[in-house]
PDB file of C-alpha atoms and ligand atoms in Angstrom:
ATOM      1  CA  UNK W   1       8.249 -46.169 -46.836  1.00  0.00           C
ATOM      2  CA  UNK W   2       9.235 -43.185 -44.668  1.00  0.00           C
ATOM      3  CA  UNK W   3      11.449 -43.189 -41.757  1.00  0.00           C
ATOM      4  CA  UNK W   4      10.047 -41.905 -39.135  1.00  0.00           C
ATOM      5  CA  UNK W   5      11.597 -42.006 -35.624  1.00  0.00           C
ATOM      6  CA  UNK W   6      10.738 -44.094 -32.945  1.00  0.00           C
ATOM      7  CA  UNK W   7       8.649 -42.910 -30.620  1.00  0.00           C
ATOM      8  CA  UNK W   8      11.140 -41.016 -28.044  1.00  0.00           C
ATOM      9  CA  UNK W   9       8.910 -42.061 -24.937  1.00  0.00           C
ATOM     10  CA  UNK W  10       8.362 -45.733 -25.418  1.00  0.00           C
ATOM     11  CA  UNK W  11      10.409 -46.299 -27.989  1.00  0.00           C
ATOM     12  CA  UNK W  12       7.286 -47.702 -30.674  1.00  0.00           C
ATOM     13  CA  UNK W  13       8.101 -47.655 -34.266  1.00  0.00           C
ATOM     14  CA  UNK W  14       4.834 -47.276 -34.847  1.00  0.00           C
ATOM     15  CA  UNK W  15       4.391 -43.659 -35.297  1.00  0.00           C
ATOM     16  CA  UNK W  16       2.849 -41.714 -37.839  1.00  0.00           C
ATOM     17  CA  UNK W  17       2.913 -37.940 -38.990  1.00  0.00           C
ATOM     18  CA  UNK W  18       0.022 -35.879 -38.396  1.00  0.00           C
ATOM     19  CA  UNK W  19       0.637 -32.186 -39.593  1.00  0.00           C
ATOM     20  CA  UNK W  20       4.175 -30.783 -38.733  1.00  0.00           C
ATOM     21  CA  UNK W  21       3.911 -33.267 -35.414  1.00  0.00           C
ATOM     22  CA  UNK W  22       4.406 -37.104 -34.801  1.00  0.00           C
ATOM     23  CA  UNK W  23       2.466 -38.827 -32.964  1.00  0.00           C
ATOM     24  CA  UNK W  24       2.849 -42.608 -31.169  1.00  0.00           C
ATOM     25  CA  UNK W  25      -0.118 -44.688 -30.850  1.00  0.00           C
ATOM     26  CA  UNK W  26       0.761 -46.608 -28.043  1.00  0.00           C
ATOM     27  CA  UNK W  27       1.572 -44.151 -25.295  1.00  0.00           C
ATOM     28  CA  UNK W  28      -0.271 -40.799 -27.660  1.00  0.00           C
ATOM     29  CA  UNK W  29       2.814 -39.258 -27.653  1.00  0.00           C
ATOM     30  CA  UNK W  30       3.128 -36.194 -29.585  1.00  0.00           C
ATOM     31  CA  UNK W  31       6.134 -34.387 -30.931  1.00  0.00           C
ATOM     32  CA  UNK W  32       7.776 -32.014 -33.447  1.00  0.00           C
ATOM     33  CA  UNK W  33       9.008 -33.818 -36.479  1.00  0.00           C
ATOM     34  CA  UNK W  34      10.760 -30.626 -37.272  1.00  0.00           C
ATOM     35  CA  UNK W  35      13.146 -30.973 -33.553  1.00  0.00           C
ATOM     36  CA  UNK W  36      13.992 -34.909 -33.904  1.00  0.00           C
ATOM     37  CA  UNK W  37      15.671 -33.845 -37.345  1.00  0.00           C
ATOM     38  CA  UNK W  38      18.530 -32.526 -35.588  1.00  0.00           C
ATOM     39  CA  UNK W  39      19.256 -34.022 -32.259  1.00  0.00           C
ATOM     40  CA  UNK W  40      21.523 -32.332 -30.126  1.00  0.00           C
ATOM     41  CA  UNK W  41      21.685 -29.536 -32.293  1.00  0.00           C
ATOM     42  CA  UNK W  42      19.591 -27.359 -30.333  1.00  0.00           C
ATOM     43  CA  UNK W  43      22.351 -24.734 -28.939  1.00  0.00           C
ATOM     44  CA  UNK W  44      22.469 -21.847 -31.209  1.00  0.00           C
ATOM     45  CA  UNK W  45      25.627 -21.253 -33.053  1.00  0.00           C
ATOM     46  CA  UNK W  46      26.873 -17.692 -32.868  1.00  0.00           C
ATOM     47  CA  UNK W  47      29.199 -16.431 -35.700  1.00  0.00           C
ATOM     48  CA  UNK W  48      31.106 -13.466 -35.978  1.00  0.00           C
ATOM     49  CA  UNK W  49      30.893 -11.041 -38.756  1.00  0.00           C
ATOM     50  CA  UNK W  50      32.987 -13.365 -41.208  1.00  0.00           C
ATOM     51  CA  UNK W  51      31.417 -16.745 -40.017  1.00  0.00           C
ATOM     52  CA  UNK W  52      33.571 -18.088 -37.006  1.00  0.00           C
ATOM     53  CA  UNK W  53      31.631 -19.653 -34.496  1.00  0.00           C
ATOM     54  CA  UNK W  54      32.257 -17.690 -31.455  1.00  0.00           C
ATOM     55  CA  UNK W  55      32.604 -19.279 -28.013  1.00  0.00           C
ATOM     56  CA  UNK W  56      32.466 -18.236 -24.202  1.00  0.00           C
ATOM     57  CA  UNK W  57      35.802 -16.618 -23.161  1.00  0.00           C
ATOM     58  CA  UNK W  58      36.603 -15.858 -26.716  1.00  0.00           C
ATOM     59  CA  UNK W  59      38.333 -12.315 -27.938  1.00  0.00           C
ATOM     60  CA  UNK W  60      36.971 -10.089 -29.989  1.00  0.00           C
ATOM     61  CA  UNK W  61      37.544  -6.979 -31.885  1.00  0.00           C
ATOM     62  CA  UNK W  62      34.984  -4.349 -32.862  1.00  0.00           C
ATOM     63  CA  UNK W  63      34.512  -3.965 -36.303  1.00  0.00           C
ATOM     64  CA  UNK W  64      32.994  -0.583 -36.080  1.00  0.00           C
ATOM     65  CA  UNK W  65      32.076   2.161 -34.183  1.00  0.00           C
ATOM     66  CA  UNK W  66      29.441   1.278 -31.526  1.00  0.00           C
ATOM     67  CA  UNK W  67      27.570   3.611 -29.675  1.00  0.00           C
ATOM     68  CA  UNK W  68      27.067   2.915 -26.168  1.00  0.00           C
ATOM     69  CA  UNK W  69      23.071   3.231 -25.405  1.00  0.00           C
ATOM     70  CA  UNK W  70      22.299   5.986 -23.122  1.00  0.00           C
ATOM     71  CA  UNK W  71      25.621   7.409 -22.657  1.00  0.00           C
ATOM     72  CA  UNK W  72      27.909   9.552 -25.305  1.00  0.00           C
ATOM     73  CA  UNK W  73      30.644   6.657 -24.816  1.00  0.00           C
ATOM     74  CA  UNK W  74      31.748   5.140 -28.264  1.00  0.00           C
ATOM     75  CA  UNK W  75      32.874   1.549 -28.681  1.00  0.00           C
ATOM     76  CA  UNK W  76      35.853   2.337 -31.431  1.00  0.00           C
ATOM     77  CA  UNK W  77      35.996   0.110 -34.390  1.00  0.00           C
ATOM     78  CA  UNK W  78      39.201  -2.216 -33.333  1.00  0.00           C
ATOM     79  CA  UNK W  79      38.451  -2.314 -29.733  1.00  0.00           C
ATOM     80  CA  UNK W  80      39.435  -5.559 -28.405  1.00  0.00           C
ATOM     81  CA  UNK W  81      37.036  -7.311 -26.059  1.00  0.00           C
ATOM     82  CA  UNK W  82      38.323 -10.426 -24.207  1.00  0.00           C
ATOM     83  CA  UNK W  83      36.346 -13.017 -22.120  1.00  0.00           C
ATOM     84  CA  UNK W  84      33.573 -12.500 -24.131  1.00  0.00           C
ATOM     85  CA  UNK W  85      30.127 -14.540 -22.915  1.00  0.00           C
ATOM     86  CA  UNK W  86      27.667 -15.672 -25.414  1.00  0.00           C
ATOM     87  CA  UNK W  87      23.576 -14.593 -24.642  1.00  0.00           C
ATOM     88  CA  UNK W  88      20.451 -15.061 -26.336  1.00  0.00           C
ATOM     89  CA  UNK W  89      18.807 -12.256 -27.548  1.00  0.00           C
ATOM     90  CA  UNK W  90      19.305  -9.711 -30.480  1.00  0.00           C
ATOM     91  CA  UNK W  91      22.714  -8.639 -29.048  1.00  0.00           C
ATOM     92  CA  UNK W  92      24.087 -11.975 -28.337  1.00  0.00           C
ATOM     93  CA  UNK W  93      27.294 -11.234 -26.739  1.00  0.00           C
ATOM     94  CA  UNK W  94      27.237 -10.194 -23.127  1.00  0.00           C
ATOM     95  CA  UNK W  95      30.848  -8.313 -22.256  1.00  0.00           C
ATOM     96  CA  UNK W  96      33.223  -6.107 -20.458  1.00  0.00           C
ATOM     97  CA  UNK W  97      35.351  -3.294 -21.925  1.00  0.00           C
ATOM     98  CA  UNK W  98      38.039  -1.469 -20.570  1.00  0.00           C
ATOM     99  CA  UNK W  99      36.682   2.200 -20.142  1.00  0.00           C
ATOM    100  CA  UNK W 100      33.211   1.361 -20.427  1.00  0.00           C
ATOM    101  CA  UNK W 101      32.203  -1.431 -18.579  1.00  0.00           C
ATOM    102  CA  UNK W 102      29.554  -4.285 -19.033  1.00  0.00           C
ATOM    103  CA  UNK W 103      27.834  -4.212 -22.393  1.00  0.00           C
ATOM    104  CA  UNK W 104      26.150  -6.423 -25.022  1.00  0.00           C
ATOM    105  CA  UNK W 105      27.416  -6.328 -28.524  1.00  0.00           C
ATOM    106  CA  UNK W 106      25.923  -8.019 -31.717  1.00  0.00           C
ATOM    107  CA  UNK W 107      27.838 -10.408 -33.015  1.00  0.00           C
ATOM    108  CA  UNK W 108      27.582  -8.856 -37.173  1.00  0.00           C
ATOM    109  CA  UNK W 109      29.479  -5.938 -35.345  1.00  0.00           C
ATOM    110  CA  UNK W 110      32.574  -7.772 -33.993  1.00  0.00           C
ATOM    111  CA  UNK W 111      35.572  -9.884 -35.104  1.00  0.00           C
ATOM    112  CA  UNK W 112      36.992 -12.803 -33.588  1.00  0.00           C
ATOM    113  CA  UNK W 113      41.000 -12.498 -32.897  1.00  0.00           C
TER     114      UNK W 113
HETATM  115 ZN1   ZN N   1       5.130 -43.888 -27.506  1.00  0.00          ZN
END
């Protein structure tokens, strides 16, 4: 027997897989079977460039030297960055540096202190 889930609307065990999505055949119901694996897991985890999870407020350094898009400013590799605030998006980290200003960073590039 499989274990599916219970139905997450009326709570039947009666549901049943059809493709990649459940479905309940008391209320039709449909879901992704792939989502109720993980519940609660659903906020992105954002690691730095040696795999600690970065959080809001964290600090950072830069682990090399950034430019700074449309300007001739250069982030320099062991810049520290505190407060840092976590986006989504290819560069995931939304910040302030001293000298620069606000700027997003990608999180491969930088190192948590
Ligand atoms: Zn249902």
């Amino acid at each position: 027997m499989s274990t599916l889930p219970p139905c997450p609307a009326c709570n039947s065990e009666y549901t049943y897989e059809d493709g990649t999505q459940l479905v309940c055949p008391e209320c039709a119901h449909e879901w992704s079977a792939t989502a109720s694996e993980a519940p609660g897991d659903d906020a992105k985890v954002i690691k730095d460039s040696v795999g600690n999870v970065l959080q809001d407020g964290d600090t950072i350094t830069v682990i090399k030297d950034l430019k700074v898009k449309g300007s001739s400013l250069v982030v320099k590799v062991g810049t520290k960055v505190k407060g840092i605030r976590l986006v989504d998006g290819d560069h995931d980290i939304d910040c302030k540096i001293d000298g620069i200003g606000a700027m997003k960073l990608k999180s491969e590039f930088v190192r948590k202190v």
